[in-house]
């Protein structure tokens, strides 16, 4: 038996979640202490040397009331834009959720012809389980709950980011360290809220469903998979919609502003500048939040489904059954300690300490988490147990499961560091890309693409080793907990990820409020580090998506009662080749959407420059609202087709071609999707940082490439603009495609297994 009693488990999980929520509120209090109202005649405080601070204040313009008021004004414009966009998006997505919920109910209810009678269990025909109708009802409920949690995660993240961006700008007047802490704290608010909410809602759902299901754990955890499906389907629309929004504005603002009119980035004369900053919040923050929440929900669901048909579920060992939730609980506590290292134990004094501080976050959280997993595995698992492995039970020791989680955790760290190496301008790959700008945009594009393809190699080996080790030890359950291991430090991962867009916005606000050059330099340094951490966050999301999707695939194959998936049968092979094509089709849709939305934006920005008198001289104000509206309308309209492609493919394939072909489609999309996703997001990140490298001019090499506006710089801007839809729209959305199709297939597996494959039945 496990050392941790059932009662203790019931208490520990919600307590950890509440601790996470409390911690994020404390961090939020710290951020809110930065005031956005100008302080009248602030007393000059005596500093350490006894001299007053007023000299510094005069120089940095801290007493300048106009600056503070301007920051507050810009912040409220960004916040309003982001809120109104999300509300519009959620109205459309809400309609979709209700329609899809009805679909789930009809499909799953029809498995037994809507009968209310108990039926023999799928895996143990001696016992009776609750009717299929119950699974239909509860899957629908958990689907809606998952969707709601996902929306909440994205929305709260966006609120925090738009609350913190101007505060980061104002803190940058006091020094880079203060600004870093403000941005990082607000990132932490989002990370902890998301991790804790995800855990808490899942835990509550399991306990409520248990009231009905009682001892039928197989049915209970099958119904819980709807939670992951809800979370990810919302994330898909958030990611695609937000990604199209942010990039339409960004590309439009860059092409007309920087390339044609030669005005700096985030210049207030540029009509698309507010839309661009709104986009950072709805795409990178709300989208990323929903995305990682989806991964987290699905890996938990995959692990629970496999465990419910293993000895944990058969013997009704609740503590061992909750092993995935206990890992997440431990993760929250570990990340809490890790966050204190960045905000309280070490202070950042210089620009060059920013990236190391963020890297330390990853290392510290991983090392501490390894110890945490060991403790959880020791107290929550029996010393030996069996895991369901395609029809047979495999005996597993508790230390083997500990290794499975660790493999995932450390693979995540490796992916993070490789991503950092390929996208940070401190290392040679990005510097080579910057250097290639000497000969124009074409060589820049060639070098950037090559870098992206090359950056796939090591992450894929890391994922492959992770899969092999965890599968050898504990079959599909091993892969599911490896994915959870990678996501166990999600709070820290999200904190350093959300930090990026917040710093980006802070820089934009500094430029628009007309602050001094030195402050803009500080926010640029924060932003360049933020680009890298955003790429690391995407690396985590893609790596975990690969593992999660494989675990869900395993659960699907078990549930659909397929004993082996044979690549040489034509049914499976056609699935494989079509599945491998889907990420390309999906990318084509999202890229083209960004392109056509950007086209509208460019035309609008040009129109304003040509028709509003005195705009370029700074005498007239541009019409920001029209640009915001263009982005909103385009992204709402354009997010439907890619979303429909992902949501309908499994339904069509499963219904008409059956489970074997569907298993081929899932395998194919997983294999090709991971490659495109990693290369796209790293290529885009590298181009962006190559441009920043030239702009910052921190080394002799960078200075030789020119000031802003030189030919190499213009080539770099073109590369950056091409990379925008790659790194922020199609790349990150692909990992949702991979896992969404897998979790959807798992939820509908009972229907496909009984009624699927219509075409093959006819012939």
XYZ file of C-alpha atoms in Angstrom:
763
model
C 0.000 0.000 0.000
C 1.026 3.612 -0.489
C 2.265 5.614 2.497
C -0.124 8.474 1.765
C -3.657 7.648 2.923
C -6.727 8.342 0.812
C -7.842 11.106 3.187
C -4.423 12.774 3.005
C -4.580 12.709 -0.798
C -8.052 14.286 -0.707
C -6.611 17.122 1.392
C -3.140 17.613 -0.147
C -4.243 18.220 -3.762
C -6.723 21.077 -3.178
C -4.456 22.623 -0.532
C -1.553 22.809 -3.004
C -3.860 24.338 -5.612
C -5.081 26.953 -3.130
C -1.493 27.726 -2.102
C -0.732 28.374 -5.785
C -3.706 30.726 -6.104
C -2.755 32.545 -2.893
C 0.837 32.944 -4.083
C -0.274 34.456 -7.381
C -2.490 36.935 -5.527
C 0.467 37.964 -3.356
C 2.596 38.541 -6.466
C -0.251 40.564 -7.951
C -0.329 42.742 -4.828
C 3.387 43.442 -5.278
C 2.817 44.478 -8.904
C -0.145 46.677 -7.994
C 2.054 48.707 -5.634
C 3.535 50.435 -8.677
C 1.226 53.408 -9.053
C -0.082 54.588 -12.411
C -1.123 57.978 -11.048
C 1.489 60.731 -10.865
C 2.604 61.389 -7.277
C 2.445 65.095 -6.465
C 5.639 66.574 -4.939
C 7.054 63.210 -3.896
C 9.534 63.727 -1.055
C 13.082 63.032 -2.181
C 13.971 59.958 -0.159
C 17.476 59.730 1.226
C 19.300 56.735 -0.233
C 22.101 54.596 1.156
C 24.773 57.312 0.894
C 22.606 59.911 2.585
C 22.311 61.924 -0.610
C 18.851 62.555 -1.996
C 17.644 60.710 -5.080
C 16.444 63.881 -6.726
C 19.355 64.143 -9.160
C 18.543 60.777 -10.683
C 14.869 61.693 -10.692
C 15.443 64.871 -12.624
C 17.620 63.088 -15.170
C 15.242 60.191 -15.830
C 12.193 62.410 -15.700
C 10.534 60.488 -12.869
C 8.715 63.633 -11.827
C 7.331 64.123 -15.300
C 3.570 63.872 -14.737
C 2.802 63.848 -18.433
C 4.777 60.649 -18.933
C 2.875 58.804 -16.215
C -0.489 60.018 -17.484
C 0.461 59.060 -21.025
C 1.501 55.574 -19.933
C -1.811 55.132 -18.127
C -3.703 56.307 -21.200
C -1.874 53.928 -23.572
C -2.308 51.061 -21.142
C -6.069 51.538 -20.945
C -6.250 51.635 -24.767
C -4.363 48.330 -25.004
C -6.453 46.764 -22.241
C -9.736 47.833 -23.853
C -8.647 46.522 -27.234
C -7.623 43.147 -25.809
C -10.768 42.763 -23.706
C -13.114 43.633 -26.541
C -11.333 41.230 -28.889
C -11.477 38.356 -26.402
C -15.165 38.957 -25.745
C -15.914 38.915 -29.465
C -13.835 35.754 -29.879
C -15.484 34.030 -26.915
C -18.973 34.762 -28.274
C -18.169 32.906 -31.485
C -16.299 30.153 -29.701
C -19.138 29.820 -27.158
C -21.590 29.015 -29.928
C -19.148 26.441 -31.270
C -18.692 24.902 -27.790
C -22.430 24.407 -27.346
C -22.791 22.889 -30.821
C -19.852 20.561 -30.257
C -21.127 19.585 -26.803
C -24.423 18.489 -28.379
C -22.405 16.530 -30.942
C -20.443 14.718 -28.212
C -23.685 13.844 -26.450
C -25.339 12.483 -29.612
C -22.314 10.505 -30.806
C -21.499 8.915 -27.446
C -25.131 8.415 -26.444
C -25.863 6.537 -29.653
C -23.217 3.879 -28.879
C -25.787 1.795 -26.951
C -28.823 3.416 -28.586
C -29.378 5.834 -25.639
C -30.227 2.953 -23.248
C -30.189 3.574 -19.463
C -29.220 -0.012 -18.543
C -25.848 -0.913 -17.021
C -23.580 -2.772 -19.433
C -20.575 -5.109 -19.102
C -17.315 -3.167 -18.757
C -15.073 -2.783 -21.805
C -11.981 -4.315 -20.216
C -13.538 -6.684 -17.665
C -16.744 -8.231 -18.972
C -17.480 -9.938 -15.614
C -18.315 -6.593 -13.988
C -21.162 -4.206 -14.795
C -20.435 -0.593 -15.664
C -22.613 2.491 -15.945
C -24.478 2.940 -19.280
C -22.935 4.634 -22.316
C -25.521 7.389 -21.920
C -23.919 8.348 -18.606
C -20.514 8.602 -20.289
C -22.123 10.816 -22.947
C -23.646 13.175 -20.373
C -20.559 13.386 -18.174
C -18.158 13.732 -21.142
C -20.251 16.664 -22.331
C -20.153 18.278 -18.879
C -16.399 17.818 -18.526
C -15.901 19.150 -22.083
C -17.718 22.356 -21.159
C -15.816 22.587 -17.870
C -12.465 22.177 -19.646
C -13.435 24.824 -22.188
C -14.479 27.207 -19.442
C -11.222 26.705 -17.508
C -9.200 27.266 -20.672
C -11.027 30.521 -21.459
C -10.621 31.639 -17.869
C -6.874 30.921 -17.966
C -6.398 32.922 -21.139
C -8.572 35.792 -19.991
C -6.946 36.149 -16.568
C -3.501 36.035 -18.157
C -4.454 38.794 -20.572
C -5.866 40.936 -17.747
C -2.668 40.590 -15.715
C -0.442 41.353 -18.703
C -2.335 44.504 -19.659
C -2.286 45.521 -15.999
C 1.476 45.073 -15.703
C 2.817 46.420 -18.994
C 2.746 50.148 -18.152
C 3.924 49.406 -14.620
C 6.995 47.678 -16.072
C 7.689 50.765 -18.203
C 7.486 53.079 -15.187
C 9.745 50.814 -13.115
C 12.304 50.844 -15.951
C 13.024 54.474 -15.025
C 14.516 53.224 -11.745
C 16.677 50.585 -13.395
C 16.563 47.350 -15.298
C 16.326 45.174 -12.173
C 13.116 46.794 -10.938
C 11.493 46.485 -14.359
C 12.541 42.840 -14.616
C 10.989 41.982 -11.264
C 7.694 43.674 -12.164
C 7.452 41.854 -15.500
C 8.504 38.548 -13.977
C 6.077 38.823 -11.049
C 3.155 39.454 -13.342
C 4.214 36.469 -15.445
C 4.232 34.407 -12.262
C 0.685 35.536 -11.423
C -0.468 34.015 -14.685
C 1.618 30.845 -14.355
C 0.411 30.009 -10.862
C -3.228 30.902 -11.502
C -3.247 28.635 -14.518
C -1.496 25.669 -12.919
C -3.618 25.907 -9.777
C -6.924 26.416 -11.586
C -6.261 23.508 -13.916
C -5.495 21.222 -11.000
C -8.379 22.434 -8.848
C -11.082 22.167 -11.517
C -9.908 18.707 -12.577
C -9.850 17.534 -8.960
C -13.346 18.900 -8.265
C -14.674 17.274 -11.449
C -13.271 13.869 -10.471
C -14.812 14.083 -7.008
C -18.217 15.187 -8.285
C -18.302 12.483 -10.972
C -17.361 9.929 -8.317
C -20.652 10.600 -6.531
C -22.463 9.058 -9.507
C -19.946 6.531 -10.796
C -19.040 5.059 -7.408
C -16.816 2.041 -8.073
C -16.969 2.252 -11.871
C -13.634 4.038 -12.286
C -13.209 2.957 -15.890
C -16.344 4.905 -16.881
C -15.471 7.794 -14.582
C -12.063 8.495 -16.096
C -13.313 7.878 -19.615
C -15.809 10.704 -19.037
C -13.055 12.940 -17.596
C -11.204 12.913 -20.970
C -13.763 15.470 -22.158
C -11.962 17.952 -19.869
C -8.824 17.751 -22.003
C -10.829 18.032 -25.214
C -12.596 21.172 -23.954
C -9.337 22.751 -22.856
C -7.619 22.133 -26.153
C -10.431 23.068 -28.495
C -10.634 26.486 -26.830
C -6.853 26.754 -27.022
C -6.976 26.093 -30.755
C -9.276 29.038 -31.414
C -7.417 31.230 -28.928
C -4.070 30.405 -30.502
C -5.157 30.692 -34.144
C -7.423 33.720 -33.637
C -4.945 35.505 -31.396
C -2.042 34.577 -33.663
C -3.734 35.978 -36.772
C -4.682 39.134 -34.848
C -1.227 39.863 -33.502
C 0.620 39.126 -36.717
C -1.713 41.032 -39.039
C -1.082 44.119 -36.913
C 2.637 43.451 -36.504
C 3.363 42.813 -40.185
C 1.223 45.784 -41.224
C 2.891 48.119 -38.725
C 6.419 46.968 -39.653
C 6.086 47.051 -43.440
C 4.642 50.550 -43.694
C 6.249 52.094 -40.612
C 9.789 50.769 -40.596
C 10.405 49.840 -44.226
C 8.427 52.509 -46.143
C 8.221 55.511 -43.828
C 11.414 54.888 -41.860
C 9.868 55.604 -38.454
C 10.942 53.510 -35.431
C 9.055 50.497 -34.111
C 6.107 51.342 -31.805
C 6.140 54.973 -32.920
C 2.858 56.674 -31.867
C 2.453 58.097 -35.407
C 1.948 54.567 -36.720
C -1.803 53.821 -36.886
C -1.321 50.059 -36.331
C 0.740 50.448 -33.175
C -2.060 49.931 -30.637
C -3.353 46.895 -32.546
C 0.189 45.485 -32.531
C 0.470 45.802 -28.752
C -3.035 44.418 -28.200
C -1.987 41.469 -30.341
C 0.892 40.572 -28.046
C -1.608 40.097 -25.250
C -4.300 38.157 -27.089
C -1.882 35.979 -29.066
C 1.143 35.320 -26.927
C -0.520 35.541 -23.514
C -4.126 34.406 -23.824
C -3.268 31.936 -26.599
C -0.213 30.512 -24.853
C -2.105 30.209 -21.561
C -4.942 28.229 -23.092
C -2.449 26.121 -25.053
C -0.345 25.016 -22.082
C -3.472 24.511 -19.994
C -4.740 22.208 -22.741
C -1.501 20.177 -22.724
C -1.669 19.949 -18.981
C -5.306 18.814 -18.926
C -4.716 16.225 -21.637
C -1.612 14.654 -20.153
C -3.481 14.317 -16.847
C -6.472 12.779 -18.644
C -4.310 10.367 -20.646
C -2.537 9.184 -17.499
C -5.827 8.781 -15.603
C -7.480 6.799 -18.396
C -4.598 4.320 -18.624
C -4.350 4.075 -14.825
C -8.073 3.357 -14.446
C -7.674 0.061 -16.342
C -4.439 -0.821 -14.517
C -4.063 -2.198 -10.995
C -4.626 1.286 -9.516
C -8.129 1.389 -10.936
C -8.947 -2.278 -10.495
C -7.924 -2.270 -6.811
C -9.494 1.188 -6.269
C -6.275 2.614 -4.869
C -7.245 6.297 -4.865
C -3.844 7.687 -3.853
C -1.973 5.871 -6.615
C -4.747 6.768 -9.058
C -4.139 10.453 -8.229
C -0.391 10.166 -8.876
C -0.605 12.563 -11.881
C -2.455 15.145 -9.774
C 0.027 14.764 -6.920
C 2.907 15.436 -9.334
C 1.185 18.643 -10.437
C 0.611 19.625 -6.796
C 4.279 19.107 -6.048
C 5.074 21.128 -9.185
C 3.192 24.129 -7.826
C 5.163 24.046 -4.566
C 8.491 23.613 -6.392
C 7.763 26.502 -8.775
C 6.804 28.670 -5.811
C 10.273 28.228 -4.318
C 11.885 28.701 -7.749
C 10.073 32.000 -8.314
C 11.461 33.382 -5.064
C 14.972 32.872 -6.491
C 14.228 35.382 -9.260
C 12.287 37.937 -7.243
C 13.802 37.818 -3.766
C 17.039 35.854 -3.382
C 19.059 37.310 -6.266
C 18.848 40.847 -7.510
C 19.444 41.787 -11.140
C 21.644 44.820 -11.538
C 22.803 44.789 -15.158
C 21.306 44.010 -18.538
C 23.526 40.966 -19.115
C 22.127 39.247 -16.013
C 18.576 38.998 -17.399
C 18.912 35.909 -19.601
C 20.983 33.942 -17.053
C 18.350 34.705 -14.407
C 15.609 33.270 -16.605
C 17.754 30.234 -17.459
C 18.391 29.675 -13.757
C 14.624 29.486 -13.299
C 14.486 26.499 -15.636
C 17.446 24.736 -14.049
C 16.404 25.319 -10.427
C 12.830 24.218 -11.041
C 14.006 21.067 -12.846
C 16.494 20.061 -10.144
C 14.042 20.696 -7.299
C 11.273 18.927 -9.191
C 13.430 15.809 -9.567
C 13.580 15.601 -5.778
C 9.862 16.391 -5.571
C 8.955 13.563 -7.954
C 11.074 11.140 -5.922
C 9.133 12.069 -2.774
C 5.741 11.769 -4.509
C 6.653 8.419 -6.074
C 7.793 7.118 -2.696
C 4.712 8.152 -0.715
C 1.939 7.755 -3.307
C 2.809 4.539 -5.141
C 2.835 0.947 -3.919
C 6.294 -0.640 -4.368
C 5.022 -2.779 -7.248
C 1.896 -2.601 -9.415
C 0.672 -3.498 -12.889
C 0.036 -1.222 -15.872
C -2.312 -2.047 -18.754
C -0.284 -2.569 -21.949
C -2.416 -3.387 -25.018
C -4.376 -6.223 -23.487
C -1.793 -7.514 -20.979
C -0.874 -6.200 -17.537
C 2.788 -5.270 -17.159
C 4.443 -5.326 -13.721
C 6.104 -2.004 -12.853
C 8.121 -0.908 -9.803
C 7.642 2.539 -8.288
C 11.231 3.654 -9.059
C 10.619 2.878 -12.748
C 7.677 5.257 -12.798
C 9.838 7.878 -11.068
C 12.335 7.540 -13.935
C 9.572 7.943 -16.525
C 8.528 11.294 -15.049
C 12.155 12.425 -14.781
C 12.888 11.542 -18.396
C 10.073 13.860 -19.463
C 11.185 16.583 -17.073
C 14.809 16.571 -18.242
C 13.868 16.200 -21.923
C 11.894 19.426 -21.443
C 14.979 21.148 -20.062
C 17.109 19.932 -22.993
C 14.519 21.176 -25.502
C 14.434 24.499 -23.652
C 18.201 24.925 -23.820
C 18.535 23.873 -27.466
C 15.789 26.341 -28.358
C 17.618 29.024 -26.422
C 20.872 28.255 -28.232
C 19.217 28.584 -31.636
C 17.147 31.689 -30.925
C 19.201 33.832 -28.530
C 21.409 36.504 -30.057
C 24.160 35.643 -27.575
C 25.154 32.567 -29.624
C 26.582 31.992 -33.091
C 23.486 30.660 -34.946
C 21.574 33.954 -34.656
C 24.733 35.996 -35.192
C 25.351 34.083 -38.446
C 21.821 34.892 -39.566
C 22.405 38.569 -38.708
C 25.698 38.482 -40.617
C 23.959 37.108 -43.719
C 21.888 40.312 -43.865
C 24.948 42.045 -45.394
C 24.007 40.610 -48.776
C 20.303 41.352 -48.500
C 17.051 39.745 -47.476
C 17.375 36.608 -49.640
C 20.454 35.254 -47.864
C 18.862 36.162 -44.523
C 15.826 34.040 -45.400
C 17.972 31.106 -46.569
C 20.104 31.134 -43.421
C 17.039 31.480 -41.195
C 15.230 28.540 -42.773
C 18.355 26.395 -42.502
C 18.701 27.315 -38.829
C 15.085 26.302 -38.150
C 15.437 22.917 -39.838
C 18.692 22.253 -38.017
C 17.205 23.157 -34.636
C 14.838 20.187 -34.928
C 17.562 17.550 -34.589
C 18.366 17.537 -30.865
C 14.787 18.100 -29.581
C 13.603 15.145 -31.662
C 16.334 12.913 -30.227
C 15.381 14.079 -26.736
C 11.719 13.244 -27.384
C 12.681 9.899 -28.948
C 14.828 8.865 -25.975
C 12.054 9.992 -23.635
C 9.498 7.885 -25.479
C 11.711 4.810 -25.603
C 12.732 4.901 -21.942
C 9.291 5.655 -20.562
C 7.543 3.122 -22.767
C 10.048 0.394 -21.886
C 9.436 0.960 -18.184
C 5.695 1.556 -17.965
C 4.073 1.269 -21.400
C 1.601 4.010 -22.327
C 1.238 5.160 -18.730
C 4.962 5.897 -18.736
C 4.613 8.207 -21.727
C 1.632 9.977 -20.175
C 3.519 10.683 -16.944
C 6.630 11.698 -18.934
C 4.481 14.364 -20.598
C 3.259 15.380 -17.149
C 6.868 15.538 -15.976
C 7.661 17.962 -18.785
C 4.650 20.063 -17.764
C 5.122 19.687 -14.000
C 7.042 22.972 -13.821
C 4.366 24.692 -15.915
C 4.021 27.590 -13.459
C 7.667 28.604 -13.921
C 7.571 27.881 -17.647
C 4.560 30.140 -18.071
C 6.045 32.840 -15.863
C 9.153 33.185 -18.033
C 6.981 32.879 -21.121
C 4.419 35.549 -20.209
C 7.325 37.760 -19.197
C 8.214 38.156 -22.911
C 5.055 39.842 -24.229
C 4.812 41.980 -21.073
C 8.329 43.350 -21.707
C 7.493 43.787 -25.386
C 4.449 45.886 -24.458
C 6.508 47.839 -21.915
C 8.940 48.802 -24.666
C 6.075 49.857 -26.910
C 4.585 52.024 -24.175
C 7.983 53.655 -23.477
C 8.311 54.569 -27.160
C 4.746 55.871 -27.431
C 4.962 57.913 -24.242
C 8.113 59.537 -25.593
C 10.421 58.387 -22.807
C 14.171 58.845 -22.981
C 16.444 56.697 -25.110
C 17.970 55.006 -22.044
C 14.638 53.648 -20.867
C 13.917 52.263 -24.322
C 17.327 50.510 -24.209
C 16.395 48.855 -20.937
C 13.000 47.671 -22.164
C 14.652 46.419 -25.384
C 17.061 44.322 -23.337
C 14.135 42.869 -21.390
C 12.307 42.247 -24.659
C 15.231 40.466 -26.385
C 15.465 38.086 -23.419
C 11.684 37.754 -23.632
C 11.878 36.651 -27.282
C 14.151 33.810 -26.272
C 11.994 32.762 -23.326
C 8.928 32.834 -25.569
C 10.747 30.478 -27.924
C 11.648 28.250 -24.955
C 7.990 28.243 -23.912
C 6.976 27.201 -27.415
C 9.621 24.462 -27.332
C 8.094 23.115 -24.110
C 4.602 23.302 -25.575
C 5.655 21.406 -28.703
C 7.699 18.765 -26.856
C 4.942 18.110 -24.367
C 2.377 18.043 -27.185
C 4.347 15.255 -28.868
C 4.417 13.140 -25.691
C 0.826 13.947 -24.734
C -0.432 13.104 -28.155
C 1.415 9.783 -28.146
C -0.053 8.932 -24.736
C -3.544 9.846 -25.928
C -2.905 7.806 -29.066
C -2.070 4.802 -26.870
C -5.200 5.304 -24.801
C -7.242 5.611 -28.005
C -5.812 2.406 -29.460
C -6.613 0.566 -26.198
C -10.114 2.041 -26.021
C -10.928 1.315 -29.663
C -9.797 -2.285 -29.082
C -7.147 -2.339 -31.826
C -4.503 -4.908 -30.892
C -1.776 -3.717 -33.297
C -1.446 -0.852 -35.733
C 0.186 -2.377 -38.809
C 1.742 0.199 -41.148
C 1.738 -2.263 -44.049
C -2.038 -2.563 -44.234
C -3.414 -0.115 -46.817
C -6.071 1.182 -44.398
C -3.403 2.375 -41.982
C -0.917 3.572 -44.596
C -3.364 5.887 -46.357
C -4.121 7.311 -42.906
C -0.410 7.873 -42.255
C 0.256 9.729 -45.476
C -2.866 11.901 -45.162
C -2.148 12.587 -41.507
C 1.363 13.765 -42.378
C -0.156 16.170 -44.903
C -2.563 17.806 -42.421
C -0.014 20.079 -40.655
C 0.930 21.515 -44.068
C -2.689 22.166 -44.962
C -3.259 23.747 -41.561
C -0.106 25.906 -41.836
C -1.122 27.012 -45.327
C -4.473 28.187 -43.979
C -3.031 30.109 -41.032
C -0.161 31.675 -43.018
C -2.494 32.804 -45.775
C -4.896 34.256 -43.193
C -2.079 36.323 -41.714
C -1.037 37.406 -45.187
C -4.476 38.563 -46.277
C -5.206 40.280 -42.943
C -1.815 42.022 -43.108
C -2.632 43.178 -46.634
C -5.781 44.940 -45.386
C -3.777 46.443 -42.538
C -1.014 47.737 -44.834
C -3.605 49.390 -47.084
C -5.284 51.054 -44.102
C -1.985 52.322 -42.635
C -0.923 53.689 -46.025
C -4.324 55.339 -46.451
C -3.965 57.122 -43.111
C -0.436 58.336 -43.865
C -1.601 59.660 -47.230
C -4.913 61.245 -46.216
C -4.469 62.542 -42.636
C -2.613 65.853 -42.941
C 0.299 66.332 -40.515
C 0.348 62.701 -39.364
C 3.979 61.982 -40.241
C 5.106 65.291 -38.693
C 3.357 64.328 -35.465
C 0.763 67.146 -35.527
C -2.279 64.891 -35.972
C -3.347 61.715 -34.161
C -3.794 58.548 -36.226
C -7.048 56.599 -36.150
C -6.023 53.584 -34.035
C -9.542 52.148 -33.731
C -9.907 51.284 -37.421
C -6.715 49.193 -37.307
C -7.889 47.392 -34.178
C -11.164 46.650 -35.931
C -9.424 45.291 -39.046
C -7.378 42.895 -36.929
C -10.401 41.783 -34.912
C -12.660 41.158 -37.903
C -9.960 39.365 -39.888
C -8.950 37.047 -37.075
C -12.517 36.099 -36.111
C -13.351 35.305 -39.709
C -10.101 33.507 -40.489
C -9.909 31.311 -37.388
C -12.983 29.263 -38.409
C -11.572 27.231 -41.383
C -8.351 26.006 -39.662
C -10.376 25.206 -36.532
C -12.934 23.278 -38.552
C -10.174 21.318 -40.316
C -8.744 20.085 -37.016
C -12.073 19.407 -35.310
C -13.758 17.632 -38.236
C -10.894 15.456 -39.501
C -11.060 12.824 -36.702
C -14.879 12.734 -36.891
C -14.943 12.225 -40.670
C -12.076 9.718 -40.749
C -13.358 7.745 -37.756
C -16.950 7.615 -38.993
C -16.274 6.776 -42.640
C -12.921 4.975 -42.595
C -12.823 3.459 -39.119
C -10.352 3.278 -36.257
C -7.396 1.725 -38.133
C -7.252 4.568 -40.654
C -7.768 7.084 -37.861
C -4.825 5.632 -35.931
C -2.733 6.133 -39.071
C -3.884 9.754 -39.393
C -2.977 10.442 -35.747
C 0.480 8.907 -36.109
C 1.133 10.778 -39.359
C 0.071 14.168 -38.053
C 2.129 13.670 -34.893
C 5.286 12.801 -36.804
C 5.152 15.628 -39.330
C 3.533 18.227 -37.061
C 6.314 18.185 -34.474
C 8.999 18.852 -37.076
C 7.209 21.771 -38.724
C 6.228 23.272 -35.372
C 9.780 23.270 -33.962
C 11.402 24.561 -37.145
C 8.772 27.268 -37.715
C 8.911 28.707 -34.217
C 12.738 28.636 -34.062
C 13.188 30.183 -37.512
C 10.847 33.018 -36.560
C 12.510 33.536 -33.181
C 15.976 33.608 -34.758
C 14.989 36.194 -37.379
C 13.426 38.384 -34.708
C 16.524 38.281 -32.521
C 18.875 38.790 -35.489
C 17.033 42.062 -36.102
C 17.291 42.962 -32.391
C 21.004 42.073 -32.468
C 21.641 44.581 -35.265
C 19.478 47.241 -33.600
C 21.112 46.938 -30.184
C 24.618 47.282 -31.651
C 26.153 45.739 -28.541
C 29.290 44.333 -30.225
C 31.667 45.489 -32.983
C 30.159 42.912 -35.289
C 26.640 44.191 -34.662
C 27.730 47.817 -35.143
C 29.359 46.967 -38.481
C 25.934 45.812 -39.701
C 24.659 49.300 -39.320
C 22.398 51.540 -37.301
C 18.623 51.282 -37.700
C 17.707 52.045 -41.290
C 20.893 50.648 -42.894
C 20.586 48.097 -45.727
C 21.447 45.062 -43.553
C 18.935 46.277 -40.968
C 16.213 46.533 -43.613
C 17.000 42.983 -44.742
C 16.727 41.862 -41.109
C 13.340 43.562 -40.773
C 12.082 41.673 -43.838
C 13.259 38.383 -42.325
C 11.583 39.252 -39.046
C 8.332 40.049 -40.849
C 8.364 36.715 -42.705
C 9.101 34.944 -39.440
C 6.201 36.561 -37.594
C 3.407 34.272 -38.848
C 5.776 31.286 -38.593
C 6.691 31.782 -34.960
C 3.424 33.179 -33.612
C 0.651 31.712 -35.726
C 1.316 28.464 -37.545
C 4.176 27.087 -35.418
C 2.510 27.270 -32.000
C -0.925 26.305 -33.354
C 0.461 23.068 -34.779
C 1.093 21.542 -31.385
C -2.595 22.046 -30.640
C -3.480 20.321 -33.924
C -1.402 17.295 -32.906
C -2.904 16.785 -29.475
C -6.427 17.996 -30.224
C -6.930 15.357 -32.901
C -5.638 12.679 -30.534
C -7.812 13.670 -27.572
C -10.859 14.049 -29.796
C -10.319 10.548 -31.186
C -10.057 9.226 -27.628
C -13.314 10.889 -26.535
C -15.185 9.557 -29.578
C -13.432 6.148 -29.509
C -16.505 4.239 -28.169
C -18.578 5.551 -31.092
C -15.916 4.818 -33.721
C -15.332 1.322 -32.342
C -19.038 0.391 -32.627
C -20.295 2.411 -35.617
C -17.143 3.634 -37.421
C -15.765 2.678 -40.826
C -18.978 3.032 -42.820
C -17.249 3.032 -46.219
C -15.416 -0.251 -45.596
C -18.627 -1.822 -44.294
C -20.520 -0.951 -47.483
C -17.983 -2.493 -49.869
